[in-house]
Each structure stands twice: as structure tokens, then as C-alpha cells.
Amino acid sequence: MIAFDDLTLAYDREPAVHHLTGRIDRGSLIALVGPNGAGKTTLIRAIAGEPIASAEGGLRVDTRRIGWLPQQAEIDRAFPIDVTGFVAMGLWAKIGAFGALGRKGRAQVAEALAAVGLPGFGARPLSALSGGQMQRVLFARLMLQDAELCLLDEPFAAVDARTTEELTALLLRWQAEGRTVVAVMHDLDLVRRTFPEALLIAREKIAQGPAREVLSEANLARARLVLASDTARRRDAA
Amino acid sequence: MSLLSSFFDYAFMQRAALGCAAISVSAAPVGCFLTLRRMSLMGDAMSHAILPGVAVGFLVSGLSLGAMTVGGIVAGVIVAMLTGAVTRLTGQREDASLAAFYLISLALGVLLVSLRGSSVDLMHILFGSVLALDDGALRLLCATATVTLLVLALIWRPLVLECVDPGFLRLVSRWSGPVHFVFLGLVVVNLVAGFQALGTLMSVGMMILPGLAARFWSHRLGTMTVLAVLIGLASSAAGLLGSFHWGLPSGPAITLSAGAIYLISLIFGRAGGIVPRLRPGKHFHN
């Protein structure tokens, strides 16, 4: 379970998220949505445990077994590493900085790659993958983390429809296994079709609940208005 | 064979070869990570930044290896810390504040050496004297290589992860901060150790050029690192022989040899070189 209690997260004294109160129950599959600049990535990073320049209020996460899927832009795909080496990082909790990957670890990596539809891709360099293949590789790494709480930052950005469909099925499977899945999402139609729950923010909480209700036109309009007036207020203050 | 006989006939050539081999084994793998982290110019700037420390060591004890080494390390660490502090306090980009501090350092260093030394001393510090390495310098180079390889082996996996996906490393472990500073420490120590042989201006060449050249031949970090060491060794041998037979200054001759291998790799390297890129063909290379 994740609980926010009047949570404010800020960079350079400007709150990215403010006065957020609410909770995400264990076993949820929830989309974190909002306009650009709404504070979605800041919030999910804070849940992941990244230190934020200024954090006030309460944020409680009741597990340390957290899996993380970053945006692709954060990964240096030109680095000379093969897919097996990259996916094996998901086993860090088991092998740490010094443990050997071993035959068992390699088998787990191969299984994870097969599960995301990339069997036999282990020896390929990361730089040779397409955007969709890279996203599948990130899902394979997340799978190996065997986390209770899976956090995904824009997992379907720039991914084709078939890949999105197959990877979405994985999210549903993880939820069925009892894991909590929180994903920052931009594709609202996909959220309505797939996610049972959504949390809509615009630096503050706009709505939380069943995805179709949360993503109503009225709520989305309010989110845009709140963000625009907050941005205008900051501009005037500057 | 007659070309190589100088290595067998002259003790100073054997010392130079051993010193350069130690630098190749040590600095080239560090340079691989430096270039992969897109910090090549940071290495260059840092090599200038150590100069005032070396100069203070020179002012205190003359051409004493120990004093100049300690001075260089202290100066490198101070500049690295100041750069980091300015970035955190002002939000100015790290490369900008590093450029400011290394220029100040370089000017201060040249000024300090000029206060007491001759232009010969200044040339010695700036360009090194690999053909005149004494026992102390050789011991320092070999010790640096040993420590560097051990530390690299220790931090290899977190260092790789920090390069590829730093956010993930921050989440799964507490290595993120320490691994960055330990790596910067390795850069400074290798530059300082290398200045005795190649000078403060040239020591960065053996750190950066072999790694850059090796990247054009392999998509695998392990292979790239081994290749970088071999390129460093080959450049050292070619530069020393050029220096011996044609009277060229040794530091620039070694760096130019590494530069020539880089240019050949840039054109023909099968992992991203210009000519293979122009040829249609394989999907990817391993």
C-alpha cells in the first residue's frame, strides 16, 4: 500500500506536486495521468524512493521490493552492452555488485526474454534494438526484479499497437499475481480500456477512482485549467 | 628486429617501455568508461587542473616525485569538488564550471612553476620525460596500475549500471554516489601518475584515445577494454621507437601514435567506423 498525506514535492522551491492526500491499495493496477508538467514523473520517482530536492508531508510505501521501468530517454543505448547483460540487472537484489550471474541467472534472463517475445535476443547489443524491442527488454528486466510494487514511467511511449497490446497483457498478469502496478500514462484511451483505476493530477489531485469516471471530460478540463492557472500564477510571481 | 633492438640494448628504453605499459594497462580501461560516460573533455580539463598542485610540489621540493604527486592529487580533488559545489549551488552546468576552474588552474600552475623553475622544468612538467623514468616513478606507475585494476574490478558492475541507467542504480543500491566519486578518484590518480612520463598535457591522451579507438571495433565492453589496453601498448611501442630512432619528443610521439590508430579505427572500425557504415549489410555486429 502507498499512502500520501498532504505530500508536497518541489524542485528549486517550485512545487511539482502539492498537498496530495490519498492511497493506492495493495494489488492495484492504477494509471497515473495528467497534462504535461502535472508532476506525474516526480511523484512516481518519489514513490520509487528517489530523493527529491524538497519533500514535505508524508509518503509511506509499505514494501522495499520495488521494480522500476524508466523512460527510454534515461538509458544510454549506445553503451556497449548486450541484452543479457542489461536484463540481468533486474537480478541485482539477488546477485548484487559482486555475485556471478551463473547458469541459473542466465536461464532466468532467457525465460524473461521469451516471455516478452524476444527469445534468442540475448547476444544482441542494446544499440541494435528498435524502440519497441527496447521496451520489451525493459519489461523483461522489470519481470526479473520480482517486485511487489512495479512502477512504470510511460511504458508505452512510442511503441506500436501490437507491442502495447502484448505488454499490457503482462501488466494485467502481474496484477493477477497480487503485485501493485502503478504506471505513468499518456494514452487516455488505453487507460480507459485497460486500467481499472486512475489517479488524475495537475500538481494537485484532481480525481482518483475507476478509470472511466476519473477520465471524464469535466475532470480533464479541470486538470488543464488548474495547471494553466498555477503556471500563470508562477509566471506573474516571477 | 633491428628496429626493436633498442628495447633490448638500452636500460632507459626498457624503463620507458615498462612505464608506458603500466600506463596503458591502467589508464586505457579508465578512459573507456570516461568516454562512454561522455566525459572525454572532462578528462582533458582535469589533466590541466592538476598542474597547480604539481607546481606547488615542485616549488616546495624541486623535481620530487612524491611532493608533485601528492600536490597533483590534492589539486585534482579540489577542482572536482569545487566544480560539483558550484553546479549544486548555482545550477550552472558542470562542464561550464569545470572549464572555468581548469583554466584558472592551468594559468596558476604555469605561473607557479615560472616563479622558481626554468623553462626546462616547465617543459618537463607539461610534457613529461618518459625516457628518464627513475625507480620511484616506475614504482608509482606500477602501483597505480595495480590499484586501478583492483578498484575497477570491484566497482565494475555498478559502474556499468551507472553509465547505462543511473536512475535504476539509484533505486536498487546505494552505490550511485560512491561509484561516481571512486571513478573520479581513479581518473585523477591515473592522470597524476601519468604526468611523470607523459606530462600533464599529454597524459590524458593515453587515457582517452585508446578507448575511443577501441569503441570502433567492438560492441562489447569487455572486448573494448582489452582492445584499448592493446592499442595503448602498441601506441607506446610505436611512439618510443619513433622517439629513439628519429629523435622525436617521446610524449607527443606516443600520443600521435594513439591518434593514428584512432583515425584508422574511425575509418575502418567494424563497429561504427565510416567505411563499414557506408556498406549495406549486416544488421548488427557482435
Coordinates of N, CA and C in Angstrom, one line a residue, chain A residues 39-183:
Chain A
G39 N 3.4 16.8 -12.9 CA 4.1 16.2 -11.7 C 4.1 14.7 -11.6
K40 N 3.6 14.1 -12.7 CA 3.5 12.6 -12.7 C 4.8 11.9 -12.4
T41 N 5.8 12.3 -13.3 CA 7.1 11.6 -13.1 C 7.8 11.9 -11.8
T42 N 7.6 13.2 -11.3 CA 8.2 13.5 -10.0 C 7.5 12.6 -8.9
L43 N 6.2 12.4 -9.0 CA 5.5 11.6 -8.0 C 5.9 10.2 -8.0
I44 N 6.0 9.6 -9.3 CA 6.4 8.2 -9.3 C 7.8 7.9 -8.9
R45 N 8.7 9.0 -9.2 CA 10.1 8.8 -8.7 C 10.2 8.9 -7.2
A46 N 9.3 9.7 -6.6 CA 9.3 9.8 -5.2 C 8.9 8.5 -4.6
I47 N 7.8 7.9 -5.2 CA 7.4 6.6 -4.7 C 8.5 5.6 -4.8
A48 N 9.3 5.7 -5.9 CA 10.4 4.7 -6.1 C 11.5 4.9 -5.1
G49 N 11.5 6.0 -4.4 CA 12.5 6.2 -3.4 C 13.6 7.2 -3.8
E50 N 13.4 7.9 -4.9 CA 14.5 8.8 -5.3 C 14.4 10.0 -4.5
P51 N 15.5 10.6 -4.0 CA 15.5 11.8 -3.2 C 15.0 13.0 -4.1
I52 N 14.0 13.7 -3.6 CA 13.5 14.9 -4.3 C 14.1 16.1 -3.5
A53 N 14.4 17.2 -4.2 CA 15.1 18.3 -3.6 C 14.4 18.7 -2.3
S54 N 13.1 18.8 -2.4 CA 12.3 19.2 -1.2 C 11.0 18.4 -1.1
A55 N 10.9 17.7 0.0 CA 9.7 16.9 0.2 C 9.1 17.2 1.6
E56 N 7.8 17.6 1.6 CA 7.1 17.8 2.9 C 5.8 17.0 2.9
G57 N 5.4 16.7 4.1 CA 4.2 15.9 4.3 C 4.6 14.4 4.3
G58 N 3.7 13.5 4.2 CA 4.0 12.1 4.4 C 3.9 11.3 3.1
L59 N 4.8 10.4 2.9 CA 4.7 9.4 1.8 C 5.2 8.0 2.4
R60 N 4.2 7.1 2.4 CA 4.6 5.8 3.0 C 4.4 4.7 1.9
V61 N 5.4 3.9 1.8 CA 5.4 2.8 0.8 C 5.7 1.6 1.6
D62 N 4.8 0.6 1.7 CA 4.9 -0.5 2.7 C 5.7 -1.7 2.1
T63 N 6.5 -1.5 1.1 CA 7.4 -2.6 0.6 C 8.7 -2.0 0.2
R64 N 9.7 -2.8 0.3 CA 11.0 -2.4 -0.3 C 11.3 -3.1 -1.6
R65 N 10.4 -4.1 -1.9 CA 10.6 -4.8 -3.2 C 9.9 -4.0 -4.3
I66 N 10.7 -3.0 -4.8 CA 10.1 -2.1 -5.8 C 10.8 -2.4 -7.2
G67 N 10.1 -2.5 -8.2 CA 10.6 -2.6 -9.5 C 10.4 -1.3 -10.3
W68 N 11.4 -1.0 -11.2 CA 11.3 0.3 -11.8 C 11.6 0.2 -13.3
L69 N 10.7 0.8 -14.1 CA 10.8 0.8 -15.5 C 10.9 2.3 -15.9
P70 N 12.1 2.8 -16.3 CA 12.3 4.2 -16.6 C 11.8 4.5 -18.0
Q71 N 11.8 5.8 -18.3 CA 11.6 6.3 -19.7 C 12.8 5.9 -20.5
Q72 N 12.6 5.6 -21.8 CA 13.8 5.1 -22.6 C 14.9 6.2 -22.7
A73 N 14.4 7.5 -22.6 CA 15.4 8.5 -22.8 C 16.5 8.5 -21.7
E74 N 16.2 7.9 -20.6 CA 17.1 7.9 -19.5 C 18.2 6.8 -19.7
I75 N 18.1 6.0 -20.7 CA 19.0 4.9 -20.9 C 20.0 5.2 -22.0
D76 N 21.3 5.0 -21.7 CA 22.3 5.2 -22.8 C 22.4 4.0 -23.6
R77 N 21.6 4.0 -24.7 CA 21.6 2.8 -25.5 C 22.8 2.6 -26.4
A78 N 23.7 3.6 -26.4 CA 24.9 3.5 -27.2 C 26.0 2.7 -26.4
F79 N 25.7 2.5 -25.1 CA 26.7 1.8 -24.3 C 26.9 0.4 -24.8
P80 N 28.2 -0.1 -24.9 CA 28.4 -1.4 -25.4 C 28.0 -2.5 -24.4
I81 N 26.8 -2.9 -24.4 CA 26.3 -3.9 -23.5 C 25.3 -4.7 -24.3
D82 N 25.3 -6.1 -24.1 CA 24.3 -6.9 -24.8 C 23.0 -7.0 -23.9
V83 N 22.0 -7.5 -24.6 CA 20.7 -7.6 -24.0 C 20.7 -8.4 -22.7
T84 N 21.4 -9.5 -22.7 CA 21.5 -10.4 -21.5 C 22.1 -9.6 -20.3
G85 N 23.2 -8.8 -20.6 CA 23.8 -8.1 -19.5 C 22.9 -7.0 -19.0
F86 N 22.1 -6.4 -19.9 CA 21.2 -5.4 -19.4 C 20.0 -5.9 -18.6
V87 N 19.4 -7.0 -19.1 CA 18.3 -7.6 -18.4 C 18.7 -8.2 -17.1
A88 N 19.9 -8.7 -17.0 CA 20.4 -9.3 -15.8 C 20.5 -8.3 -14.7
M89 N 20.5 -7.0 -15.0 CA 20.5 -6.0 -13.9 C 19.2 -6.2 -13.0
G90 N 18.2 -6.8 -13.6 CA 17.0 -7.0 -12.8 C 17.2 -8.0 -11.7
L91 N 18.3 -8.7 -11.7 CA 18.6 -9.7 -10.6 C 19.5 -9.1 -9.6
W92 N 19.7 -7.7 -9.6 CA 20.6 -7.1 -8.7 C 20.3 -7.5 -7.2
A93 N 19.0 -7.5 -6.8 CA 18.7 -7.9 -5.4 C 19.2 -9.2 -5.0
K94 N 19.4 -10.1 -6.0 CA 19.9 -11.5 -5.7 C 21.4 -11.5 -5.8
I95 N 22.0 -10.9 -6.9 CA 23.4 -11.1 -7.1 C 24.3 -9.9 -6.7
G96 N 23.6 -8.8 -6.5 CA 24.3 -7.6 -6.0 C 25.5 -7.1 -7.0
A97 N 26.5 -6.5 -6.4 CA 27.5 -5.9 -7.2 C 28.6 -7.0 -7.5
F98 N 28.6 -8.0 -6.8 CA 29.8 -9.0 -6.9 C 29.4 -10.4 -7.3
G99 N 28.1 -10.8 -7.1 CA 27.7 -12.1 -7.4 C 27.8 -12.5 -8.8
A100 N 28.0 -13.8 -9.1 CA 28.1 -14.2 -10.5 C 26.6 -14.4 -11.0
L101 N 26.4 -14.2 -12.3 CA 25.1 -14.4 -12.9 C 24.8 -15.9 -12.9
G102 N 25.8 -16.7 -13.3 CA 25.6 -18.2 -13.2 C 24.6 -18.7 -14.2
R103 N 24.6 -20.1 -14.3 CA 23.7 -20.7 -15.3 C 22.2 -20.5 -15.0
K104 N 21.9 -20.4 -13.7 CA 20.5 -20.2 -13.3 C 20.1 -18.8 -13.7
G105 N 21.0 -17.8 -13.4 CA 20.6 -16.5 -13.8 C 20.4 -16.3 -15.3
R106 N 21.3 -16.9 -16.0 CA 21.2 -16.8 -17.5 C 19.9 -17.5 -18.0
A107 N 19.5 -18.6 -17.3 CA 18.3 -19.2 -17.7 C 17.1 -18.3 -17.4
Q108 N 17.2 -17.6 -16.2 CA 16.1 -16.7 -15.9 C 16.0 -15.5 -16.9
V109 N 17.1 -15.0 -17.3 CA 17.2 -13.9 -18.3 C 16.5 -14.4 -19.6
A110 N 16.9 -15.6 -20.0 CA 16.4 -16.2 -21.3 C 14.9 -16.4 -21.2
E111 N 14.4 -16.8 -20.0 CA 13.0 -17.0 -19.8 C 12.2 -15.7 -19.9
A112 N 12.8 -14.7 -19.2 CA 12.1 -13.4 -19.2 C 12.1 -12.8 -20.7
L113 N 13.2 -13.0 -21.4 CA 13.2 -12.5 -22.8 C 12.1 -13.2 -23.6
A114 N 12.0 -14.5 -23.4 CA 11.0 -15.3 -24.1 C 9.6 -14.8 -23.8
A115 N 9.4 -14.5 -22.5 CA 8.1 -14.0 -22.0 C 7.7 -12.7 -22.6
V116 N 8.6 -11.9 -23.0 CA 8.3 -10.6 -23.6 C 8.4 -10.7 -25.1
G117 N 8.5 -11.9 -25.7 CA 8.5 -12.0 -27.1 C 9.9 -11.8 -27.8
L118 N 11.0 -11.9 -27.0 CA 12.3 -11.7 -27.7 C 13.2 -12.9 -27.4
P119 N 12.7 -14.1 -27.7 CA 13.6 -15.3 -27.5 C 14.8 -15.2 -28.4
G120 N 16.0 -15.5 -27.9 CA 17.2 -15.5 -28.7 C 17.8 -14.1 -29.0
F121 N 17.3 -13.1 -28.3 CA 17.9 -11.8 -28.5 C 19.0 -11.5 -27.5
G122 N 19.4 -12.4 -26.6 CA 20.3 -12.1 -25.5 C 21.7 -11.6 -26.0
A123 N 22.2 -12.0 -27.1 CA 23.5 -11.6 -27.5 C 23.5 -10.3 -28.3
R124 N 22.4 -9.7 -28.6 CA 22.3 -8.5 -29.4 C 22.8 -7.3 -28.6
P125 N 23.5 -6.4 -29.2 CA 23.8 -5.2 -28.5 C 22.6 -4.3 -28.3
L126 N 22.5 -3.6 -27.2 CA 21.4 -2.7 -26.9 C 21.1 -1.7 -28.1
S127 N 22.2 -1.3 -28.7 CA 22.1 -0.3 -29.8 C 21.4 -0.8 -31.0
A128 N 21.3 -2.2 -31.2 CA 20.7 -2.7 -32.4 C 19.2 -2.9 -32.2
L129 N 18.6 -2.6 -31.1 CA 17.2 -2.8 -30.9 C 16.3 -1.6 -31.4
S130 N 15.1 -2.0 -31.8 CA 14.2 -0.9 -32.2 C 13.6 -0.4 -30.9
G131 N 12.8 0.7 -31.0 CA 12.1 1.3 -29.8 C 11.2 0.3 -29.1
G132 N 10.4 -0.5 -29.9 CA 9.5 -1.5 -29.3 C 10.3 -2.6 -28.7
Q133 N 11.4 -3.1 -29.3 CA 12.2 -4.2 -28.7 C 12.8 -3.7 -27.4
M134 N 13.3 -2.4 -27.4 CA 13.9 -1.9 -26.2 C 12.9 -1.9 -25.0
Q135 N 11.6 -1.5 -25.4 CA 10.6 -1.5 -24.4 C 10.3 -2.9 -23.8
R136 N 10.3 -3.9 -24.7 CA 10.2 -5.3 -24.3 C 11.3 -5.7 -23.3
V137 N 12.5 -5.3 -23.7 CA 13.7 -5.6 -22.9 C 13.5 -5.0 -21.5
L138 N 13.0 -3.7 -21.4 CA 12.8 -3.1 -20.1 C 11.7 -3.9 -19.3
F139 N 10.7 -4.4 -20.0 CA 9.7 -5.2 -19.3 C 10.4 -6.5 -18.7
A140 N 11.3 -7.1 -19.5 CA 11.9 -8.3 -19.1 C 12.8 -8.1 -17.8
R141 N 13.5 -6.9 -17.8 CA 14.3 -6.6 -16.6 C 13.4 -6.4 -15.4
L142 N 12.2 -5.7 -15.6 CA 11.3 -5.5 -14.5 C 10.7 -6.8 -14.0
M143 N 10.5 -7.7 -15.0 CA 10.0 -9.0 -14.6 C 11.0 -9.7 -13.6
L144 N 12.3 -9.6 -14.0 CA 13.3 -10.3 -13.1 C 13.4 -9.7 -11.8
Q145 N 13.0 -8.4 -11.6 CA 13.1 -7.8 -10.3 C 12.1 -8.4 -9.3
D146 N 11.1 -9.2 -9.8 CA 10.2 -9.9 -9.0 C 9.6 -9.0 -7.9
A147 N 9.1 -7.8 -8.2 CA 8.8 -6.8 -7.2 C 7.4 -6.9 -6.8
E148 N 7.1 -6.5 -5.6 CA 5.7 -6.4 -5.1 C 5.1 -5.1 -5.6
L149 N 5.9 -4.1 -5.8 CA 5.4 -2.8 -6.4 C 6.1 -2.5 -7.7
C150 N 5.4 -2.5 -8.8 CA 6.0 -2.3 -10.1 C 5.7 -0.8 -10.5
L151 N 6.7 0.0 -10.7 CA 6.5 1.4 -11.1 C 7.0 1.6 -12.5
L152 N 6.1 2.1 -13.4 CA 6.5 2.2 -14.8 C 6.3 3.7 -15.3
D153 N 7.3 4.3 -15.8 CA 7.2 5.7 -16.3 C 7.0 5.7 -17.8
E154 N 5.8 6.0 -18.3 CA 5.5 6.0 -19.7 C 5.9 4.7 -20.4
P155 N 5.4 3.6 -20.0 CA 5.8 2.3 -20.6 C 5.4 2.1 -22.0
F156 N 4.5 2.9 -22.6 CA 4.0 2.6 -24.0 C 4.3 3.8 -24.9
A157 N 5.2 4.7 -24.4 CA 5.5 5.8 -25.3 C 6.3 5.3 -26.5
A158 N 5.8 5.8 -27.7 CA 6.5 5.5 -29.0 C 6.6 3.9 -29.2
V159 N 5.6 3.2 -28.9 CA 5.6 1.8 -29.1 C 4.4 1.4 -30.0
D160 N 4.6 0.4 -30.9 CA 3.5 0.1 -31.8 C 2.3 -0.6 -31.1
A161 N 1.2 -0.7 -31.8 CA 0.0 -1.2 -31.2 C 0.1 -2.7 -30.7
R162 N 0.8 -3.5 -31.5 CA 0.9 -4.9 -31.1 C 1.8 -5.1 -29.9
T163 N 2.9 -4.3 -29.8 CA 3.7 -4.4 -28.6 C 3.0 -3.9 -27.4
T164 N 2.2 -2.8 -27.6 CA 1.4 -2.2 -26.5 C 0.4 -3.3 -26.0
E165 N -0.2 -4.0 -26.9 CA -1.2 -5.0 -26.5 C -0.5 -6.1 -25.7
E166 N 0.6 -6.6 -26.2 CA 1.3 -7.7 -25.5 C 1.8 -7.3 -24.2
L167 N 2.4 -6.1 -24.1 CA 2.9 -5.6 -22.8 C 1.8 -5.3 -21.8
T168 N 0.7 -4.8 -22.3 CA -0.4 -4.5 -21.4 C -0.9 -5.8 -20.8
A169 N -0.9 -6.9 -21.6 CA -1.3 -8.2 -21.0 C -0.4 -8.6 -19.8
L170 N 0.9 -8.2 -19.9 CA 1.8 -8.5 -18.8 C 1.4 -7.7 -17.6
L171 N 1.0 -6.5 -17.7 CA 0.6 -5.7 -16.6 C -0.6 -6.4 -15.9
L172 N -1.5 -6.8 -16.7 CA -2.7 -7.5 -16.1 C -2.3 -8.7 -15.4
R173 N -1.3 -9.5 -16.0 CA -0.9 -10.7 -15.4 C -0.2 -10.4 -14.0
W174 N 0.6 -9.4 -14.0 CA 1.3 -9.0 -12.7 C 0.3 -8.7 -11.6
Q175 N -0.8 -7.9 -12.1 CA -1.8 -7.6 -11.1 C -2.5 -8.8 -10.6
A176 N -2.8 -9.8 -11.5 CA -3.4 -11.0 -11.1 C -2.6 -11.8 -10.1
E177 N -1.2 -11.6 -10.2 CA -0.3 -12.3 -9.3 C -0.3 -11.6 -7.9
G178 N -1.0 -10.5 -7.8 CA -1.1 -9.8 -6.5 C -0.1 -8.7 -6.4
R179 N 0.6 -8.3 -7.4 CA 1.5 -7.2 -7.4 C 0.7 -5.9 -7.5
T180 N 1.3 -4.8 -7.0 CA 0.7 -3.5 -7.2 C 1.4 -2.9 -8.4
V181 N 0.7 -2.3 -9.4 CA 1.3 -1.8 -10.6 C 0.8 -0.3 -10.7
V182 N 1.8 0.6 -10.8 CA 1.5 2.0 -11.0 C 2.2 2.4 -12.2
A183 N 1.5 3.0 -13.2 CA 2.1 3.4 -14.5 C 1.7 4.8 -14.8

